[in-house]
Short mmCIF file of C-alpha atoms and ligand atoms in Angstrom, two decimals:
data_model
loop_
_atom_site.label_atom_id
_atom_site.label_comp_id
_atom_site.label_asym_id
_atom_site.label_seq_id
_atom_site.Cartn_x
_atom_site.Cartn_y
_atom_site.Cartn_z
CA MET A 1 15.17 25.92 10.11
CA ASN A 2 17.65 23.15 10.21
CA ILE A 3 18.70 22.52 6.61
CA GLN A 4 20.04 19.05 6.05
CA LYS A 5 20.67 17.53 2.67
CA ASP A 6 20.78 13.83 1.91
CA SER A 7 20.57 12.17 -1.40
CA PHE A 8 18.18 9.26 -1.82
CA LYS A 9 18.01 6.82 -4.61
CA ILE A 10 14.42 6.08 -5.70
CA LEU A 11 13.35 3.82 -8.50
CA VAL A 12 10.13 5.25 -10.00
CA LEU A 13 7.87 2.70 -11.72
CA PRO A 14 4.78 4.59 -12.87
CA GLY A 15 3.30 1.48 -14.76
CA ASP A 16 -0.13 1.65 -16.58
CA GLY A 17 -3.48 3.49 -16.74
CA ILE A 18 -3.54 6.43 -14.36
CA GLY A 19 -0.19 5.40 -12.78
CA PRO A 20 1.90 7.86 -14.80
CA GLU A 21 -0.44 10.83 -14.18
CA VAL A 22 -0.62 10.44 -10.46
CA VAL A 23 3.02 9.66 -10.20
CA GLN A 24 3.74 12.93 -12.10
CA GLN A 25 2.01 14.84 -9.14
CA VAL A 26 4.52 13.06 -6.74
CA ARG A 27 7.37 14.27 -9.08
CA ARG A 28 6.28 17.82 -8.61
CA ILE A 29 6.34 17.35 -4.79
CA ILE A 30 9.79 15.90 -5.01
CA GLU A 31 10.85 18.93 -7.02
CA TRP A 32 9.38 21.16 -4.46
CA LEU A 33 11.18 19.43 -1.56
CA GLU A 34 14.53 19.85 -3.57
CA LYS A 35 13.76 23.47 -4.20
CA LYS A 36 13.25 23.87 -0.64
CA HIS A 37 16.76 22.20 -0.16
CA ARG A 38 15.44 19.79 2.23
CA LEU A 39 16.39 16.59 0.46
CA SER A 40 18.04 15.63 -2.72
CA PHE A 41 16.70 12.67 -4.69
CA HIS A 42 18.29 10.58 -7.47
CA LEU A 43 15.31 9.29 -9.49
CA THR A 44 15.45 6.63 -11.98
CA TYR A 45 12.33 5.80 -14.01
CA ASP A 46 11.47 2.33 -15.71
CA LEU A 47 8.66 0.58 -17.34
CA VAL A 48 6.56 -2.12 -15.84
CA GLY A 49 3.14 -3.79 -16.48
CA ALA A 50 1.48 -3.40 -19.80
CA ALA A 51 4.00 -0.60 -20.66
CA SER A 52 6.93 -2.95 -20.23
CA LEU A 53 5.03 -5.83 -22.08
CA ALA A 54 4.56 -3.51 -25.14
CA GLU A 55 8.10 -2.54 -25.15
CA TYR A 56 10.10 -5.64 -24.05
CA GLY A 57 7.52 -8.44 -24.18
CA VAL A 58 7.71 -9.01 -20.44
CA PRO A 59 5.86 -7.36 -17.55
CA ILE A 60 9.04 -6.66 -15.78
CA ARG A 61 12.77 -7.17 -16.64
CA ASP A 62 15.32 -8.69 -14.28
CA GLU A 63 17.23 -5.47 -14.76
CA VAL A 64 14.40 -3.71 -13.07
CA ILE A 65 14.34 -5.96 -10.10
CA LYS A 66 18.06 -5.50 -9.83
CA LYS A 67 17.63 -1.60 -9.77
CA ALA A 68 15.04 -2.01 -7.23
CA TRP A 69 17.27 -3.82 -4.96
CA GLU A 70 19.99 -1.10 -5.29
CA SER A 71 17.53 1.69 -4.52
CA ASP A 72 16.64 3.20 -1.19
CA ALA A 73 13.07 2.75 -2.06
CA VAL A 74 10.72 2.04 -4.92
CA LEU A 75 7.84 4.27 -5.82
CA PHE A 76 5.29 2.13 -7.70
CA GLY A 77 2.21 3.49 -9.61
CA SER A 78 -0.21 0.66 -10.70
CA VAL A 79 -0.30 -2.07 -13.26
CA GLY A 80 -3.12 -3.73 -15.26
CA ASP A 81 -4.51 -3.24 -18.63
CA PRO A 82 -7.62 -5.11 -20.06
CA ARG A 83 -5.74 -5.55 -23.49
CA TRP A 84 -3.54 -7.96 -21.70
CA ALA A 85 -6.28 -9.89 -19.88
CA HIS A 86 -6.31 -12.85 -22.33
CA VAL A 87 -2.75 -13.71 -22.13
CA GLY A 88 -1.14 -16.55 -19.86
CA PHE A 89 -0.36 -15.73 -16.17
CA ASP A 90 3.38 -15.18 -16.83
CA LYS A 91 2.45 -12.34 -19.25
CA ARG A 92 0.02 -10.40 -17.27
CA PRO A 93 0.92 -6.86 -16.30
CA GLU A 94 0.15 -7.72 -12.69
CA VAL A 95 3.13 -10.11 -12.65
CA ALA A 96 5.25 -6.92 -12.22
CA ILE A 97 4.11 -6.19 -8.74
CA LEU A 98 3.80 -9.73 -7.76
CA LYS A 99 7.38 -10.49 -8.76
CA LEU A 100 8.75 -7.29 -7.16
CA ARG A 101 7.16 -8.28 -3.75
CA HIS A 102 8.24 -11.85 -4.04
CA GLU A 103 11.92 -11.18 -5.30
CA LEU A 104 12.46 -8.50 -2.90
CA GLY A 105 10.95 -10.40 -0.07
CA LEU A 106 8.55 -7.59 0.67
CA PHE A 107 6.53 -9.65 3.09
CA ALA A 108 4.59 -6.97 5.11
CA ASN A 109 2.19 -4.86 3.14
CA LEU A 110 0.99 -2.06 5.31
CA ARG A 111 -2.42 -0.61 4.28
CA PRO A 112 -3.55 2.27 6.54
CA ALA A 113 -7.21 3.26 6.31
CA LYS A 114 -7.39 6.53 7.95
CA ILE A 115 -10.25 8.92 7.37
CA PHE A 116 -9.69 12.76 6.72
CA ASP A 117 -12.07 14.75 8.94
CA ALA A 118 -13.15 16.65 5.88
CA LEU A 119 -14.20 13.50 4.19
CA THR A 120 -16.50 11.97 6.91
CA ASP A 121 -19.42 12.72 4.76
CA ALA A 122 -17.83 11.13 1.63
CA SER A 123 -17.94 7.69 3.06
CA THR A 124 -20.73 5.47 2.04
CA LEU A 125 -21.27 4.65 5.57
CA LYS A 126 -23.02 6.93 8.16
CA PRO A 127 -20.51 9.69 9.32
CA ASP A 128 -20.92 8.41 13.13
CA VAL A 129 -19.63 5.05 12.13
CA VAL A 130 -16.53 6.26 10.43
CA ARG A 131 -15.64 9.53 12.10
CA GLY A 132 -12.05 9.33 13.32
CA LEU A 133 -11.45 5.90 11.77
CA ASP A 134 -7.86 4.82 11.97
CA ILE A 135 -7.06 1.22 11.06
CA MET A 136 -3.92 -0.35 9.88
CA ILE A 137 -4.12 -3.50 7.78
CA VAL A 138 -0.88 -5.67 7.84
CA ARG A 139 -1.29 -8.04 4.88
CA GLU A 140 1.16 -10.91 4.31
CA SER A 141 2.36 -10.29 0.74
CA VAL A 142 4.87 -12.98 -0.43
CA GLY A 143 2.93 -16.17 0.48
CA GLY A 144 -0.47 -17.86 0.86
CA VAL A 145 -2.61 -18.76 -2.13
CA TYR A 146 -0.86 -16.15 -4.27
CA PHE A 147 2.33 -18.04 -4.49
CA GLY A 148 1.52 -21.57 -3.25
CA GLU A 149 2.30 -24.66 -5.33
CA PRO A 150 0.79 -26.70 -6.90
CA ARG A 151 -1.11 -24.17 -9.09
CA GLY A 152 -2.36 -24.27 -12.59
CA ILE A 153 -5.06 -25.34 -14.77
CA GLU A 154 -4.99 -28.92 -15.99
CA VAL A 155 -6.98 -30.87 -18.46
CA LEU A 156 -8.78 -33.98 -17.11
CA PRO A 157 -9.34 -37.31 -19.03
CA ASP A 158 -12.87 -36.27 -19.85
CA GLY A 159 -11.63 -33.06 -21.44
CA SER A 160 -13.00 -30.76 -18.76
CA LYS A 161 -10.38 -28.66 -16.75
CA ARG A 162 -9.37 -28.23 -13.13
CA GLY A 163 -7.93 -25.01 -11.73
CA VAL A 164 -5.77 -25.55 -8.72
CA ASN A 165 -4.25 -22.85 -6.22
CA THR A 166 -2.76 -23.69 -2.73
CA GLU A 167 -2.71 -21.85 0.38
CA ILE A 168 0.52 -22.31 2.30
CA TYR A 169 1.95 -20.58 5.40
CA THR A 170 4.78 -21.67 7.44
CA THR A 171 5.41 -20.66 11.07
CA ALA A 172 8.35 -18.49 10.07
CA GLU A 173 6.19 -16.75 7.55
CA ILE A 174 3.45 -16.16 9.98
CA GLU A 175 5.74 -15.07 12.76
CA ARG A 176 7.71 -12.40 10.76
CA VAL A 177 4.55 -10.61 9.68
CA ALA A 178 2.90 -10.99 13.08
CA ARG A 179 6.05 -9.24 14.62
CA VAL A 180 5.59 -6.24 12.36
CA ALA A 181 1.78 -6.03 13.26
CA PHE A 182 2.52 -6.19 17.10
CA THR A 183 5.41 -3.64 16.72
CA LEU A 184 3.19 -1.27 14.94
CA ALA A 185 0.49 -1.77 17.54
CA ARG A 186 2.80 -0.79 20.24
CA LYS A 187 3.19 2.69 18.52
CA ARG A 188 -0.44 3.03 17.93
CA PHE A 189 -3.41 1.86 20.14
CA ASN A 190 -1.84 -1.31 21.32
CA ARG A 191 -4.49 -3.71 19.85
CA VAL A 192 -3.98 -6.51 17.20
CA CYS A 193 -6.79 -8.52 15.54
CA SER A 194 -5.56 -11.55 13.61
CA VAL A 195 -7.81 -12.64 10.84
CA GLU A 196 -8.01 -16.14 9.23
CA LYS A 197 -10.41 -18.89 8.60
CA SER A 198 -9.40 -21.43 11.17
CA ASN A 199 -12.86 -23.05 11.30
CA VAL A 200 -12.24 -24.32 7.58
CA MET A 201 -8.44 -24.20 6.62
CA GLU A 202 -5.49 -25.76 8.27
CA SER A 203 -3.29 -22.90 7.22
CA GLY A 204 -5.69 -20.60 9.11
CA LEU A 205 -5.43 -22.92 12.05
CA LEU A 206 -1.67 -22.69 12.11
CA TRP A 207 -2.00 -18.93 11.50
CA LYS A 208 -3.95 -18.65 14.82
CA GLU A 209 -1.62 -20.91 16.79
CA VAL A 210 1.43 -19.03 15.74
CA LEU A 211 -0.11 -15.70 16.61
CA THR A 212 -1.26 -16.93 19.97
CA ASP A 213 2.08 -18.43 20.70
CA LEU A 214 4.19 -15.42 19.66
CA HIS A 215 2.01 -13.01 21.51
CA ARG A 216 2.58 -15.10 24.79
CA ARG A 217 6.32 -15.26 24.15
CA GLU A 218 7.12 -11.71 23.00
CA PHE A 219 4.07 -9.29 22.90
CA SER A 220 1.95 -10.03 25.88
CA ASP A 221 1.67 -6.18 26.60
CA VAL A 222 -0.34 -6.02 23.27
CA VAL A 223 -4.06 -6.82 23.29
CA LEU A 224 -4.53 -9.68 20.95
CA SER A 225 -7.88 -10.84 19.58
CA HIS A 226 -8.82 -13.39 16.65
CA MET A 227 -11.49 -13.10 14.14
CA LEU A 228 -12.77 -15.27 11.23
CA ALA A 229 -12.21 -13.35 7.95
CA ASP A 230 -15.88 -13.48 7.00
CA ASN A 231 -16.95 -11.98 10.31
CA CYS A 232 -14.08 -9.44 10.00
CA ALA A 233 -15.68 -8.26 6.52
CA MET A 234 -19.07 -7.73 8.30
CA GLN A 235 -17.48 -6.06 11.37
CA LEU A 236 -15.55 -3.64 9.11
CA VAL A 237 -18.79 -2.37 7.77
CA ARG A 238 -20.84 -2.63 11.00
CA ASP A 239 -18.33 -1.07 13.32
CA PRO A 240 -14.92 -0.35 11.95
CA ARG A 241 -13.64 1.70 14.73
CA GLN A 242 -13.19 -1.41 17.01
CA PHE A 243 -10.04 -2.18 14.92
CA ASP A 244 -6.57 -0.88 15.39
CA VAL A 245 -4.09 -3.20 13.69
CA LEU A 246 -5.49 -6.02 11.59
CA VAL A 247 -3.07 -8.74 10.50
CA THR A 248 -3.90 -11.32 7.86
CA GLY A 249 -2.75 -13.53 4.97
CA ASN A 250 -2.35 -12.34 1.46
CA LEU A 251 -5.78 -13.05 -0.02
CA PHE A 252 -7.80 -11.92 2.81
CA GLY A 253 -5.66 -8.82 3.10
CA ASP A 254 -6.32 -7.94 -0.48
CA LEU A 255 -10.00 -8.15 -0.06
CA LEU A 256 -10.23 -6.62 3.39
CA SER A 257 -8.08 -3.59 2.33
CA ASP A 258 -10.17 -2.76 -0.60
CA LEU A 259 -13.28 -2.91 1.77
CA ALA A 260 -11.43 -0.79 4.39
CA SER A 261 -10.53 1.87 1.89
CA MET A 262 -14.08 2.53 0.84
CA LEU A 263 -14.85 3.30 4.61
CA THR A 264 -12.71 6.34 4.15
CA GLY A 265 -14.40 7.53 0.97
CA SER A 266 -12.52 6.32 -1.92
CA LEU A 267 -10.00 3.81 -3.04
CA GLY A 268 -8.18 6.51 -4.60
CA LEU A 269 -7.12 8.03 -1.28
CA LEU A 270 -5.22 5.15 0.29
CA PRO A 271 -1.38 4.50 0.18
CA SER A 272 0.49 1.42 1.22
CA ALA A 273 4.15 0.40 2.05
CA THR A 274 5.54 -3.07 1.44
CA LEU A 275 8.45 -3.79 3.66
CA GLY A 276 10.98 -6.48 3.42
CA ALA A 277 13.58 -8.05 5.85
CA MET A 278 16.38 -6.03 7.03
CA ARG A 279 19.34 -6.11 4.59
CA PRO A 280 22.92 -6.43 5.63
CA ASP A 281 23.37 -2.61 5.18
CA GLY A 282 20.83 -2.03 7.90
CA LYS A 283 18.18 -0.93 5.33
CA CYS A 284 15.09 -2.90 4.47
CA ALA A 285 13.75 -3.20 0.87
CA ALA A 286 10.72 -1.29 0.63
CA LEU A 287 7.97 -0.40 -2.08
CA TYR A 288 5.38 2.23 -1.84
CA GLU A 289 2.25 2.08 -4.04
CA PRO A 290 -1.42 3.39 -3.79
CA ILE A 291 -3.86 0.62 -3.11
CA HIS A 292 -5.90 1.53 -6.17
CA GLY A 293 -5.39 -0.11 -9.46
CA SER A 294 -4.53 1.26 -12.86
CA ALA A 295 -8.17 2.39 -13.64
CA PRO A 296 -7.83 2.21 -17.43
CA ASP A 297 -11.30 3.58 -17.73
CA ILE A 298 -10.26 6.97 -16.58
CA ALA A 299 -6.75 7.12 -17.55
CA GLY A 300 -5.21 10.19 -19.43
CA ARG A 301 -8.35 12.20 -18.57
CA ASP A 302 -6.99 14.22 -15.84
CA ILE A 303 -9.71 13.18 -13.39
CA ALA A 304 -7.80 10.57 -11.28
CA ASN A 305 -7.21 11.32 -7.62
CA PRO A 306 -3.55 11.57 -6.89
CA ILE A 307 -3.86 11.52 -3.16
CA GLY A 308 -3.20 7.77 -2.78
CA GLN A 309 -0.05 8.02 -4.79
CA ILE A 310 1.17 11.19 -2.87
CA LEU A 311 0.40 9.64 0.43
CA SER A 312 2.48 6.59 -0.64
CA PHE A 313 5.31 9.00 -1.20
CA ALA A 314 4.83 10.39 2.41
CA MET A 315 4.97 6.77 3.57
CA LEU A 316 8.23 6.46 1.91
CA LEU A 317 9.57 9.53 3.56
CA ARG A 318 8.49 8.09 6.77
CA TYR A 319 9.44 4.57 6.72
CA SER A 320 12.40 4.27 4.30
CA LEU A 321 14.20 7.67 4.81
CA ASN A 322 12.92 8.49 8.26
CA ARG A 323 11.93 11.94 7.43
CA GLN A 324 8.94 12.29 9.68
CA GLU A 325 8.76 15.98 9.36
CA GLU A 326 8.44 16.12 5.46
CA ALA A 327 5.98 13.37 5.63
CA LEU A 328 3.85 15.35 8.06
CA TRP A 329 3.88 18.36 5.88
CA ILE A 330 2.69 16.52 2.79
CA GLU A 331 -0.24 14.89 4.94
CA ASN A 332 -1.23 18.17 6.54
CA ALA A 333 -1.23 19.91 3.16
CA ILE A 334 -3.64 17.20 1.81
CA SER A 335 -5.76 17.65 4.92
CA HIS A 336 -5.90 21.44 4.43
CA VAL A 337 -6.72 21.17 0.74
CA LEU A 338 -9.74 18.76 1.50
CA ALA A 339 -10.78 21.02 4.37
CA LYS A 340 -11.11 23.90 1.75
CA GLY A 341 -13.52 21.87 -0.33
CA LEU A 342 -11.41 20.68 -3.19
CA ARG A 343 -12.34 17.21 -4.35
CA THR A 344 -11.51 14.95 -7.26
CA ALA A 345 -14.43 13.29 -9.08
CA ASP A 346 -14.35 10.06 -6.98
CA ILE A 347 -14.74 11.93 -3.64
CA MET A 348 -17.01 14.90 -4.94
CA SER A 349 -20.05 15.75 -3.05
CA GLU A 350 -22.59 18.58 -3.18
CA GLY A 351 -21.27 22.08 -2.44
CA MET A 352 -17.60 21.05 -3.02
CA ILE A 353 -15.22 22.22 -5.84
CA CYS A 354 -14.44 19.49 -8.32
CA VAL A 355 -10.89 19.54 -9.62
CA GLY A 356 -8.70 17.46 -11.90
CA THR A 357 -5.63 15.48 -11.16
CA GLU A 358 -3.19 18.38 -12.08
CA ALA A 359 -5.41 21.00 -10.29
CA MET A 360 -5.24 18.79 -7.13
CA GLY A 361 -1.48 18.63 -7.41
CA ASP A 362 -1.31 22.38 -7.81
CA ALA A 363 -3.42 22.88 -4.59
CA ILE A 364 -1.23 20.63 -2.54
CA LEU A 365 1.85 22.33 -3.65
CA GLY A 366 0.25 25.69 -3.00
CA GLN A 367 -0.73 24.60 0.52
CA LEU A 368 2.81 23.21 1.07
CA ASP A 369 4.07 26.63 0.30
CA GLN A 370 1.82 28.21 2.65
CA LEU A 371 2.48 25.68 5.41
CA VAL A 372 6.16 25.71 4.97
CA LYS A 373 7.97 28.94 4.94
CA VAL A 374 11.70 28.17 4.61
C1 IPM B 1 -3.34 -5.08 -4.72
C2 IPM B 1 -3.66 -5.56 -6.03
C3 IPM B 1 -2.79 -6.61 -6.45
C4 IPM B 1 -3.05 -7.92 -5.56
C5 IPM B 1 -2.95 -7.14 -7.91
C6 IPM B 1 -2.86 -5.93 -8.97
C7 IPM B 1 -1.83 -8.25 -8.36
O1 IPM B 1 -5.03 -6.09 -6.07
O2 IPM B 1 -2.27 -4.70 -4.54
O3 IPM B 1 -4.06 -5.21 -3.78
O4 IPM B 1 -3.85 -8.56 -5.69
O5 IPM B 1 -2.11 -7.90 -4.63
MG1 MG B 2 -6.00 -5.50 -4.22
#
């Protein structure tokens, strides 16, 4: 086997809740890759979310953003803690991920919803509806109502309050994320469905116009369709396999990706990559995180599913480090372990073997050893 050694700088931000324990399973896989002399990593750890609030009084320090800039990629766990739910928006743990996305210009959030054969029965939908499902949601992630101004809660003269958020998209913001979607579609099944609410929102109308225009100018070989977001939610449940790449704004992408994840069996299974613009050094800033949250209710009990986090690392290998082979090893190892009947609690079904976080990590490592004889 061709042994090639590169050293990659990865900033690891485990965060809150189940974040640290699922990230720990990735750490073990990284050590395994190093032991196999495939790759070498330079890992730096730091605090984000409630963990950072407790230590430094802010959800993320500027120093951490700077480190993220200087890394080849960021591996992110999850943030969120009910103990910080009462504080102002600038002090919420969630600010950590929003700030990272915004300040690193990570505008394209790729959320694949791909079903493992072994888990076809774990979906709450009928097996025939989800068998072979393979959708890629491309969610715009630095604009829209998440960041639009004006925003805030104001007190009206009569003492009541008014909460305001603003949905904004410019032509350039829509075009750059649409380009990512079209380019991905070309490597997949060549179909893009653009999702908005052009029947109610001007920003949605512009979204649709820009997609149509860009498609005509640069991507007419790709099949483009348009769908209203409410209909899309319904279609995802009715017949999810009609979709290949879905491209949509920040808020609809947040909602639809949670929905799509359940088609595959569990929120705990799905990874994501958030990519930014190309930097002058030819690399693009990138952050990888599972789409599940910090799940504080099950944290520290060794029952969380580490697969979403591990698959996020596989995406890191694929997109940031261009290591397709190692990414495939990891994905195949997970697929084999599931085929053998091992399940964490969230995807447990009758006749299967229920294992904890650590034991799932053990099984995936064991499988890697079997699959890869170096
Ligand atoms: C996600 C999460 C975040 C979001 C939260 C934690 C801010 O739900 O990544 O989907 O809304 O984007
Ligand atoms: Mg979400």
